[in-house]
mmCIF file of C-alpha atoms in Angstrom:
data_model
loop_
_atom_site.group_PDB
_atom_site.id
_atom_site.type_symbol
_atom_site.label_atom_id
_atom_site.label_comp_id
_atom_site.label_asym_id
_atom_site.label_seq_id
_atom_site.Cartn_x
_atom_site.Cartn_y
_atom_site.Cartn_z
ATOM 1 C CA MET J 19 150.389 -24.906 136.141
ATOM 2 C CA MET J 20 148.244 -27.164 138.313
ATOM 3 C CA GLY J 21 145.109 -25.237 137.250
ATOM 4 C CA GLN J 22 145.884 -25.733 133.574
ATOM 5 C CA LEU J 23 146.400 -29.486 134.129
ATOM 6 C CA LEU J 24 143.103 -29.749 135.981
ATOM 7 C CA LYS J 25 141.250 -27.979 133.142
ATOM 8 C CA THR J 26 142.797 -30.399 130.622
ATOM 9 C CA GLN J 27 141.733 -33.436 132.673
ATOM 10 C CA VAL J 28 138.165 -32.141 133.068
ATOM 11 C CA SER J 29 137.939 -31.406 129.348
ATOM 12 C CA LEU J 30 139.170 -34.929 128.514
ATOM 13 C CA LEU J 31 136.653 -36.477 130.947
ATOM 14 C CA ILE J 32 133.750 -34.547 129.374
ATOM 15 C CA THR J 33 134.860 -35.630 125.903
ATOM 16 C CA LEU J 34 134.968 -39.298 126.976
ATOM 17 C CA LEU J 35 131.525 -39.053 128.546
ATOM 18 C CA CYS J 36 130.086 -37.585 125.336
ATOM 19 C CA LEU J 37 131.672 -40.282 123.201
ATOM 20 C CA GLY J 38 130.366 -42.984 125.552
ATOM 21 C CA SER J 39 126.876 -41.574 125.374
ATOM 22 C CA LEU J 40 127.022 -41.437 121.590
ATOM 23 C CA LEU J 41 128.308 -45.036 121.401
ATOM 24 C CA SER J 42 125.514 -46.239 123.717
ATOM 25 C CA THR J 43 122.935 -44.552 121.509
ATOM 26 C CA VAL J 44 124.340 -46.238 118.393
ATOM 27 C CA ILE J 45 124.400 -49.672 120.068
ATOM 28 C CA TRP J 46 120.829 -49.235 121.355
ATOM 29 C CA PHE J 47 119.617 -48.265 117.875
ATOM 30 C CA MET J 48 121.297 -51.299 116.273
ATOM 31 C CA VAL J 49 119.864 -53.717 118.855
ATOM 32 C CA ASP J 50 116.404 -52.182 118.550
ATOM 33 C CA SER J 51 116.520 -52.476 114.745
ATOM 34 C CA ASN J 52 117.543 -56.135 114.981
ATOM 35 C CA ASN J 53 114.704 -56.870 117.402
ATOM 36 C CA GLU J 54 112.199 -55.431 114.927
ATOM 37 C CA ASN J 55 113.387 -57.940 112.301
ATOM 38 C CA ILE J 56 113.250 -61.054 114.489
ATOM 39 C CA GLY J 57 110.760 -63.548 113.057
ATOM 40 C CA LYS J 58 110.421 -61.800 109.702
ATOM 41 C CA PRO J 59 110.865 -64.226 106.773
ATOM 42 C CA VAL J 60 113.596 -63.764 104.221
ATOM 43 C CA PRO J 61 111.915 -62.074 101.222
ATOM 44 C CA GLN J 62 111.746 -64.312 98.176
ATOM 45 C CA LYS J 63 112.209 -61.646 95.537
ATOM 46 C CA LYS J 64 114.594 -61.102 92.704
ATOM 47 C CA SER J 65 115.905 -57.989 94.463
ATOM 48 C CA ALA J 66 116.940 -59.918 97.588
ATOM 49 C CA PRO J 67 120.614 -59.450 98.544
ATOM 50 C CA LYS J 68 122.834 -62.067 96.995
ATOM 51 C CA THR J 69 124.636 -63.909 99.754
ATOM 52 C CA TYR J 70 126.073 -67.329 100.433
ATOM 53 C CA ASP J 71 125.710 -67.038 104.225
ATOM 54 C CA PHE J 72 122.360 -68.840 104.550
ATOM 55 C CA CYS J 73 123.472 -71.910 102.593
ATOM 56 C CA LYS J 74 127.177 -72.388 103.258
ATOM 57 C CA ASP J 75 126.862 -76.162 103.388
ATOM 58 C CA CYS J 76 125.065 -76.539 100.069
ATOM 59 C CA MET J 77 126.774 -73.979 97.847
ATOM 60 C CA GLY J 78 129.471 -76.414 96.762
ATOM 61 C CA VAL J 79 126.832 -78.940 95.763
ATOM 62 C CA ILE J 80 124.824 -76.309 93.890
ATOM 63 C CA GLN J 81 127.887 -75.113 92.002
ATOM 64 C CA GLN J 82 128.636 -78.696 91.003
ATOM 65 C CA VAL J 83 125.026 -79.147 89.870
ATOM 66 C CA LEU J 84 125.156 -76.037 87.711
ATOM 67 C CA GLN J 85 128.397 -77.159 86.128
ATOM 68 C CA GLU J 86 126.725 -80.410 85.095
ATOM 69 C CA TYR J 87 123.336 -78.948 84.155
ATOM 70 C CA SER J 88 122.865 -78.393 80.423
ATOM 71 C CA GLN J 89 121.100 -75.049 79.943
ATOM 72 C CA THR J 90 120.849 -75.576 76.188
ATOM 73 C CA TRP J 91 118.505 -78.532 76.016
ATOM 74 C CA LYS J 92 117.697 -80.650 73.005
ATOM 75 C CA LYS J 93 115.671 -83.832 73.007
ATOM 76 C CA GLN J 94 117.690 -86.953 72.162
ATOM 77 C CA GLU J 95 115.069 -89.200 70.587
ATOM 78 C CA ASP J 96 117.117 -92.407 70.806
ATOM 79 C CA ASN J 97 117.884 -91.876 74.493
ATOM 80 C CA PHE J 98 114.250 -91.041 75.198
ATOM 81 C CA LEU J 99 112.901 -94.158 73.466
ATOM 82 C CA LYS J 100 115.451 -96.437 75.149
ATOM 83 C CA PHE J 101 114.653 -95.105 78.602
ATOM 84 C CA ARG J 102 110.907 -95.278 78.012
ATOM 85 C CA SER J 103 111.255 -98.873 76.819
ATOM 86 C CA LYS J 104 113.177 -99.888 79.962
ATOM 87 C CA LEU J 105 110.682 -98.118 82.207
ATOM 88 C CA SER J 106 107.671 -99.646 80.488
ATOM 89 C CA SER J 107 109.072 -103.186 80.414
ATOM 90 C CA ASN J 108 109.811 -103.050 84.156
ATOM 91 C CA CYS J 109 106.806 -101.115 85.476
ATOM 92 C CA HIS J 110 104.014 -101.258 82.859
ATOM 93 C CA GLY J 111 102.554 -97.970 84.047
ATOM 94 C CA GLN J 112 100.256 -97.537 81.073
ATOM 95 C CA GLU J 113 98.479 -100.784 81.960
ATOM 96 C CA ASN J 114 99.088 -101.212 85.707
ATOM 97 C CA ALA J 115 99.562 -97.803 87.359
ATOM 98 C CA PHE J 116 96.059 -97.768 88.829
ATOM 99 C CA ILE J 117 93.767 -100.236 90.559
ATOM 100 C CA THR J 118 90.812 -101.155 88.334
ATOM 101 C CA GLN J 119 87.908 -103.568 88.436
ATOM 102 C CA VAL J 120 89.725 -105.594 85.784
ATOM 103 C CA ASN J 121 93.062 -106.104 87.551
ATOM 104 C CA THR J 122 91.644 -106.253 91.101
ATOM 105 C CA PRO J 123 88.339 -108.179 91.343
ATOM 106 C CA VAL J 124 86.292 -108.765 94.529
ATOM 107 C CA GLY J 125 88.081 -111.131 96.873
ATOM 108 C CA THR J 126 91.564 -110.127 95.751
ATOM 109 C CA GLN J 127 94.057 -110.096 98.598
ATOM 110 C CA PHE J 128 97.244 -108.116 98.433
ATOM 111 C CA PHE J 129 99.777 -106.747 100.894
ATOM 112 C CA ASN J 130 100.016 -103.045 101.602
ATOM 113 C CA GLU J 131 102.870 -101.389 99.761
ATOM 114 C CA LEU J 132 104.578 -99.886 102.831
ATOM 115 C CA ARG J 133 103.481 -102.358 105.511
ATOM 116 C CA LYS J 134 103.741 -105.723 103.869
ATOM 117 C CA ALA J 135 102.862 -107.651 107.046
ATOM 118 C CA LYS J 136 99.242 -106.569 106.620
ATOM 119 C CA SER J 137 97.009 -107.755 103.826
ATOM 120 C CA LEU J 138 93.696 -106.440 102.540
ATOM 121 C CA GLU J 139 90.791 -108.252 100.943
ATOM 122 C CA VAL J 140 88.809 -106.315 98.357
ATOM 123 C CA THR J 141 85.163 -106.149 99.449
ATOM 124 C CA PRO J 142 82.233 -105.313 97.124
ATOM 125 C CA GLU J 143 82.072 -101.797 98.602
ATOM 126 C CA ILE J 144 85.764 -101.158 97.954
ATOM 127 C CA PHE J 145 85.477 -102.724 94.507
ATOM 128 C CA ARG J 146 82.765 -100.231 93.498
ATOM 129 C CA SER J 147 85.189 -97.340 94.080
ATOM 130 C CA PHE J 148 87.650 -98.698 91.492
ATOM 131 C CA LEU J 149 87.920 -97.489 87.923
ATOM 132 C CA LYS J 150 86.360 -99.863 85.440
ATOM 133 C CA VAL J 151 89.360 -99.650 83.076
ATOM 134 C CA GLN J 152 92.752 -97.950 82.966
ATOM 135 C CA PRO J 153 92.286 -94.293 81.878
ATOM 136 C CA PHE J 154 95.666 -94.233 80.094
ATOM 137 C CA PHE J 155 95.549 -97.559 78.263
ATOM 138 C CA ASN J 156 96.828 -97.076 74.693
ATOM 139 C CA LYS J 157 96.903 -93.288 75.180
ATOM 140 C CA THR J 158 99.788 -90.879 74.693
ATOM 141 C CA TRP J 159 100.119 -87.115 74.738
ATOM 142 C CA ASP J 160 102.631 -85.033 72.811
ATOM 143 C CA THR J 161 103.544 -82.566 75.576
ATOM 144 C CA CYS J 162 103.178 -83.000 79.320
ATOM 145 C CA ALA J 163 104.136 -80.777 82.237
ATOM 146 C CA VAL J 164 105.008 -82.275 85.603
ATOM 147 C CA VAL J 165 104.763 -79.508 88.193
ATOM 148 C CA GLY J 166 106.571 -79.915 91.489
ATOM 149 C CA ASN J 167 105.966 -77.538 94.366
ATOM 150 C CA GLY J 168 109.473 -76.135 94.816
ATOM 151 C CA ALA J 169 109.882 -72.453 95.645
ATOM 152 C CA ILE J 170 112.015 -72.071 92.533
ATOM 153 C CA LEU J 171 108.639 -71.397 90.851
ATOM 154 C CA VAL J 172 108.214 -68.133 92.800
ATOM 155 C CA ASP J 173 108.443 -65.206 90.379
ATOM 156 C CA SER J 174 109.284 -67.619 87.531
ATOM 157 C CA GLY J 175 106.542 -66.586 85.097
ATOM 158 C CA CYS J 176 106.131 -70.235 84.035
ATOM 159 C CA GLY J 177 102.332 -70.374 84.336
ATOM 160 C CA ALA J 178 101.604 -69.898 80.627
ATOM 161 C CA ASP J 179 104.188 -72.502 79.599
ATOM 162 C CA ILE J 180 102.738 -75.023 82.033
ATOM 163 C CA ASP J 181 99.164 -74.409 80.902
ATOM 164 C CA SER J 182 100.186 -74.837 77.240
ATOM 165 C CA ALA J 183 100.978 -78.534 77.820
ATOM 166 C CA GLU J 184 98.392 -81.075 76.683
ATOM 167 C CA PHE J 185 98.471 -82.893 80.019
ATOM 168 C CA VAL J 186 99.483 -81.353 83.350
ATOM 169 C CA PHE J 187 100.455 -83.407 86.405
ATOM 170 C CA ARG J 188 100.495 -81.735 89.842
ATOM 171 C CA CYS J 189 101.518 -83.000 93.271
ATOM 172 C CA ASN J 190 99.816 -82.913 96.675
ATOM 173 C CA LEU J 191 96.877 -80.545 96.154
ATOM 174 C CA PRO J 192 98.899 -77.327 95.672
ATOM 175 C CA PRO J 193 97.213 -73.894 95.765
ATOM 176 C CA LEU J 194 96.591 -72.342 92.337
ATOM 177 C CA ASP J 195 94.841 -69.089 93.279
ATOM 178 C CA ASN J 196 95.443 -65.643 91.810
ATOM 179 C CA SER J 197 98.621 -65.032 93.795
ATOM 180 C CA PHE J 198 100.284 -68.061 92.157
ATOM 181 C CA HIS J 199 98.717 -68.780 88.761
ATOM 182 C CA LYS J 200 101.052 -66.505 86.780
ATOM 183 C CA HIS J 201 103.978 -68.633 87.905
ATOM 184 C CA VAL J 202 102.494 -72.134 88.296
ATOM 185 C CA GLY J 203 99.485 -72.082 85.960
ATOM 186 C CA VAL J 204 96.014 -73.460 86.676
ATOM 187 C CA LYS J 205 95.494 -76.291 84.189
ATOM 188 C CA THR J 206 95.332 -79.661 85.912
ATOM 189 C CA SER J 207 94.793 -83.072 84.329
ATOM 190 C CA LEU J 208 95.932 -85.175 87.281
ATOM 191 C CA VAL J 209 96.691 -84.129 90.855
ATOM 192 C CA THR J 210 97.964 -86.294 93.688
ATOM 193 C CA ALA J 211 96.944 -86.052 97.336
ATOM 194 C CA ASN J 212 99.101 -87.260 100.183
ATOM 195 C CA PRO J 213 96.735 -88.687 102.836
ATOM 196 C CA SER J 214 98.483 -86.542 105.452
ATOM 197 C CA ILE J 215 96.865 -83.544 103.741
ATOM 198 C CA LEU J 216 93.434 -85.119 104.194
ATOM 199 C CA ARG J 217 94.292 -85.666 107.844
ATOM 200 C CA ASP J 218 95.847 -82.294 108.678
ATOM 201 C CA ARG J 219 93.839 -79.980 106.442
ATOM 202 C CA TYR J 220 90.436 -81.657 106.518
ATOM 203 C CA GLY J 221 90.352 -83.541 109.818
ATOM 204 C CA GLU J 222 90.297 -86.965 108.148
ATOM 205 C CA LEU J 223 86.975 -85.917 106.551
ATOM 206 C CA MET J 224 85.236 -87.037 109.722
ATOM 207 C CA GLY J 225 83.319 -83.813 110.243
ATOM 208 C CA HIS J 226 82.126 -81.207 107.753
ATOM 209 C CA ARG J 227 83.385 -82.186 104.315
ATOM 210 C CA ARG J 228 82.162 -79.327 102.123
ATOM 211 C CA ALA J 229 85.427 -77.394 102.471
ATOM 212 C CA PHE J 230 87.296 -80.308 100.879
ATOM 213 C CA VAL J 231 84.873 -80.469 97.955
ATOM 214 C CA GLU J 232 84.988 -76.686 97.471
ATOM 215 C CA ASP J 233 88.786 -76.650 97.492
ATOM 216 C CA MET J 234 88.853 -79.384 94.864
ATOM 217 C CA LYS J 235 86.971 -77.205 92.363
ATOM 218 C CA ILE J 236 90.220 -75.463 91.405
ATOM 219 C CA TYR J 237 91.300 -78.742 89.773
ATOM 220 C CA SER J 238 88.205 -78.862 87.545
ATOM 221 C CA ASP J 239 87.448 -82.426 86.361
ATOM 222 C CA SER J 240 90.953 -83.826 86.838
ATOM 223 C CA LEU J 241 91.965 -87.226 88.150
ATOM 224 C CA LEU J 242 92.705 -87.289 91.891
ATOM 225 C CA LEU J 243 95.447 -89.845 92.473
ATOM 226 C CA LEU J 244 95.618 -91.404 95.951
ATOM 227 C CA PRO J 245 97.996 -94.035 97.448
ATOM 228 C CA ALA J 246 95.002 -95.867 98.904
ATOM 229 C CA PHE J 247 96.696 -99.180 99.464
ATOM 230 C CA SER J 248 100.078 -98.169 100.838
ATOM 231 C CA THR J 249 98.834 -98.660 104.426
ATOM 232 C CA SER J 250 95.483 -99.549 105.984
ATOM 233 C CA TYR J 251 95.215 -95.986 107.337
ATOM 234 C CA TYR J 252 95.727 -94.594 103.833
ATOM 235 C CA THR J 253 92.983 -96.923 102.624
ATOM 236 C CA PHE J 254 90.581 -95.457 105.169
ATOM 237 C CA LEU J 255 91.379 -91.839 104.249
ATOM 238 C CA SER J 256 91.420 -92.411 100.493
ATOM 239 C CA LEU J 257 88.075 -94.189 100.461
ATOM 240 C CA ARG J 258 86.511 -91.417 102.549
ATOM 241 C CA ALA J 259 87.807 -88.863 100.029
ATOM 242 C CA SER J 260 86.372 -90.919 97.171
ATOM 243 C CA PHE J 261 82.967 -91.310 98.860
ATOM 244 C CA THR J 262 82.881 -87.592 99.742
ATOM 245 C CA LEU J 263 83.434 -86.515 96.143
ATOM 246 C CA GLU J 264 80.788 -88.970 94.980
ATOM 247 C CA ASP J 265 78.257 -87.825 97.611
ATOM 248 C CA PHE J 266 78.691 -84.158 96.636
ATOM 249 C CA GLY J 267 78.518 -84.835 92.891
ATOM 250 C CA SER J 268 82.054 -83.592 92.196
ATOM 251 C CA PRO J 269 83.418 -84.049 88.655
ATOM 252 C CA ILE J 270 86.777 -85.038 90.147
ATOM 253 C CA GLN J 271 87.581 -88.696 89.462
ATOM 254 C CA PRO J 272 89.466 -90.459 92.304
ATOM 255 C CA VAL J 273 91.969 -93.105 91.190
ATOM 256 C CA PHE J 274 94.124 -95.378 93.334
ATOM 257 C CA PHE J 275 97.749 -96.336 92.829
ATOM 258 C CA ASN J 276 98.329 -100.026 92.219
ATOM 259 C CA PRO J 277 100.740 -101.236 94.985
ATOM 260 C CA LYS J 278 102.414 -103.589 92.515
ATOM 261 C CA TYR J 279 103.192 -100.704 90.178
ATOM 262 C CA LEU J 280 104.708 -98.694 93.049
ATOM 263 C CA GLN J 281 106.850 -101.640 94.108
ATOM 264 C CA ASP J 282 108.035 -102.233 90.556
ATOM 265 C CA LEU J 283 108.851 -98.535 90.249
ATOM 266 C CA THR J 284 110.765 -98.571 93.539
ATOM 267 C CA ASN J 285 112.847 -101.508 92.286
ATOM 268 C CA PHE J 286 113.458 -99.758 88.965
ATOM 269 C CA TRP J 287 114.905 -96.643 90.597
ATOM 270 C CA ARG J 288 116.859 -98.643 93.170
ATOM 271 C CA SER J 289 118.675 -100.296 90.301
ATOM 272 C CA ARG J 290 119.719 -96.787 89.307
ATOM 273 C CA GLY J 291 121.104 -95.750 92.665
ATOM 274 C CA LEU J 292 118.069 -94.534 94.632
ATOM 275 C CA LYS J 293 118.219 -96.183 98.073
ATOM 276 C CA ALA J 294 115.209 -94.491 99.673
ATOM 277 C CA LYS J 295 112.292 -96.569 100.943
ATOM 278 C CA ARG J 296 110.270 -95.373 97.977
ATOM 279 C CA PRO J 297 110.492 -92.606 95.357
ATOM 280 C CA SER J 298 108.906 -89.259 96.089
ATOM 281 C CA THR J 299 105.555 -88.349 94.567
ATOM 282 C CA GLY J 300 107.348 -86.106 92.080
ATOM 283 C CA LEU J 301 109.581 -88.899 90.807
ATOM 284 C CA ILE J 302 106.642 -91.338 90.634
ATOM 285 C CA ILE J 303 104.607 -88.898 88.543
ATOM 286 C CA THR J 304 107.593 -88.115 86.321
ATOM 287 C CA SER J 305 108.027 -91.846 85.708
ATOM 288 C CA LEU J 306 104.374 -92.188 84.743
ATOM 289 C CA ALA J 307 104.642 -89.176 82.449
ATOM 290 C CA LEU J 308 107.615 -90.717 80.662
ATOM 291 C CA GLU J 309 105.454 -93.698 79.700
ATOM 292 C CA LEU J 310 102.523 -91.532 78.579
ATOM 293 C CA CYS J 311 104.072 -88.450 76.988
ATOM 294 C CA ASN J 312 106.385 -87.848 74.044
ATOM 295 C CA ASN J 313 107.825 -84.651 75.531
ATOM 296 C CA VAL J 314 108.114 -84.286 79.316
ATOM 297 C CA HIS J 315 108.794 -80.891 80.898
ATOM 298 C CA LEU J 316 109.520 -80.555 84.624
ATOM 299 C CA TYR J 317 108.907 -77.391 86.630
ATOM 300 C CA GLY J 318 109.371 -76.698 90.340
ATOM 301 C CA PHE J 319 111.977 -79.419 90.913
ATOM 302 C CA TRP J 320 114.878 -77.954 92.915
ATOM 303 C CA PRO J 321 115.810 -79.505 96.299
ATOM 304 C CA PHE J 322 118.067 -76.771 97.690
ATOM 305 C CA SER J 323 117.337 -73.712 99.833
ATOM 306 C CA THR J 324 119.163 -71.335 97.487
ATOM 307 C CA HIS J 325 118.048 -70.242 94.008
ATOM 308 C CA PRO J 326 120.465 -71.736 91.462
ATOM 309 C CA PHE J 327 121.059 -68.544 89.488
ATOM 310 C CA GLU J 328 119.847 -65.597 91.592
ATOM 311 C CA LEU J 329 121.349 -67.026 94.828
ATOM 312 C CA TYR J 330 118.623 -65.833 97.189
ATOM 313 C CA SER J 331 116.992 -67.882 99.938
ATOM 314 C CA LEU J 332 114.098 -70.217 99.091
ATOM 315 C CA THR J 333 111.437 -71.801 101.250
ATOM 316 C CA ASN J 334 110.671 -75.495 100.773
ATOM 317 C CA HIS J 335 107.487 -75.011 98.702
ATOM 318 C CA TYR J 336 106.319 -72.072 96.635
ATOM 319 C CA TYR J 337 103.429 -71.634 99.086
ATOM 320 C CA ASP J 338 104.911 -72.648 102.496
ATOM 321 C CA ASP J 339 108.075 -73.831 104.273
ATOM 322 C CA ILE J 340 106.931 -77.263 105.485
ATOM 323 C CA LYS J 341 109.778 -79.734 105.155
ATOM 324 C CA VAL J 342 109.542 -83.080 103.349
ATOM 325 C CA GLY J 343 109.850 -86.355 105.217
ATOM 326 C CA ARG J 344 113.143 -88.178 105.567
ATOM 327 C CA ALA J 345 111.780 -91.105 103.570
ATOM 328 C CA HIS J 346 112.739 -89.282 100.377
ATOM 329 C CA SER J 347 116.264 -88.539 99.110
ATOM 330 C CA MET J 348 115.523 -85.364 97.189
ATOM 331 C CA PRO J 349 119.105 -84.394 96.176
ATOM 332 C CA VAL J 350 119.738 -87.952 94.951
ATOM 333 C CA GLU J 351 116.470 -87.922 92.997
ATOM 334 C CA PHE J 352 117.369 -84.550 91.543
ATOM 335 C CA GLN J 353 120.715 -85.925 90.362
ATOM 336 C CA LEU J 354 118.877 -88.736 88.554
ATOM 337 C CA LEU J 355 116.501 -86.247 86.941
ATOM 338 C CA MET J 356 119.387 -84.039 85.884
ATOM 339 C CA GLN J 357 121.051 -87.014 84.197
ATOM 340 C CA LEU J 358 117.856 -87.594 82.220
ATOM 341 C CA HIS J 359 117.815 -83.896 81.338
ATOM 342 C CA ASN J 360 121.415 -83.925 80.118
ATOM 343 C CA ASN J 361 120.681 -87.062 78.104
ATOM 344 C CA GLY J 362 117.801 -85.334 76.336
ATOM 345 C CA VAL J 363 115.095 -87.526 77.934
ATOM 346 C CA ILE J 364 113.271 -84.853 79.959
ATOM 347 C CA ASN J 365 113.479 -81.064 79.973
ATOM 348 C CA LEU J 366 114.178 -79.948 83.544
ATOM 349 C CA HIS J 367 113.415 -76.215 83.786
ATOM 350 C CA LEU J 368 115.476 -74.366 86.412
ATOM 351 C CA GLY J 369 115.461 -70.803 85.102
ATOM 352 C CA ASP J 370 112.612 -68.365 84.621
ATOM 353 C CA CYS J 371 110.273 -68.841 81.664
ATOM 354 C CA ARG J 372 110.229 -66.385 78.784
ATOM 355 C CA PRO J 373 107.354 -65.708 76.374
ATOM 356 C CA GLY J 374 107.339 -68.232 73.569
ATOM 357 C CA LYS J 375 109.912 -70.488 75.259
ATOM 358 C CA THR J 376 109.374 -73.944 76.795
#
């Protein structure tokens, strides 16, 4: 009897040891597999698993946005004309958006837009870098595309729609090479450049400058819009960019924001609920487009880290994951843009583009 009990105990012990070994192997395999995936980015593809886990805090907001967003868009001509009239009467972008030799002669003194304690006097050298006249005075285009840099453009197929616009605005020197052009297009009529890009990407243009000029070729003969007089440091960088393009014979035409226009625009949007220090580049360019274009289409404007329809994770830009500064209130701006969309003033594209559709 004792022998049979001993055999049973030994058999049970062997079974437990085998199960423990098997469990250890499974755990080791799972840990090893997880270690292999550490640091790998979430794939931004349509086949990515649909999950709410990576954006728990914003899903309620996104759902609310989608409930309010009108997917069947139709231009409301009366609303469009009323909004354009208010914008023009307050900001006068068609006449005052840019510094020119007409509105800013030699000897003019004005305060920097962002640091009003400091003033600048226009010297003859600075004056020579100004446009002679406003490039948009008494000009309008029928269709314009304003292209933000949001990752919602990834895999969107919107490149052809964007390039079909008569005038295309782009923000902050975005890449347009072969890996992107199908989704973001290549046509560029005006492109902005944040001076931080000139600092971080091109070393303030203090050394070799050819790389900057070569990179600018992708934008053909477009206007390069710079906030030259927002701060004295921006003035330094913007003028160096202008002189570099001139020295290398580039067809790119640098233009400088008029600080008065930017202040008027800031006041305009503050009266509509935007409390940020100043509007983002995307909202500034959209505002300018509304004064210049009869039909304004927006692409790449989506401030959340989750795709609105496919529900997969998005990086901040379609080409990188660098975050925007805290000076801008992107969700608040997006809400304002969505109101304009629902009122038939602008067409805010959130879904993928289909052939023949804009």
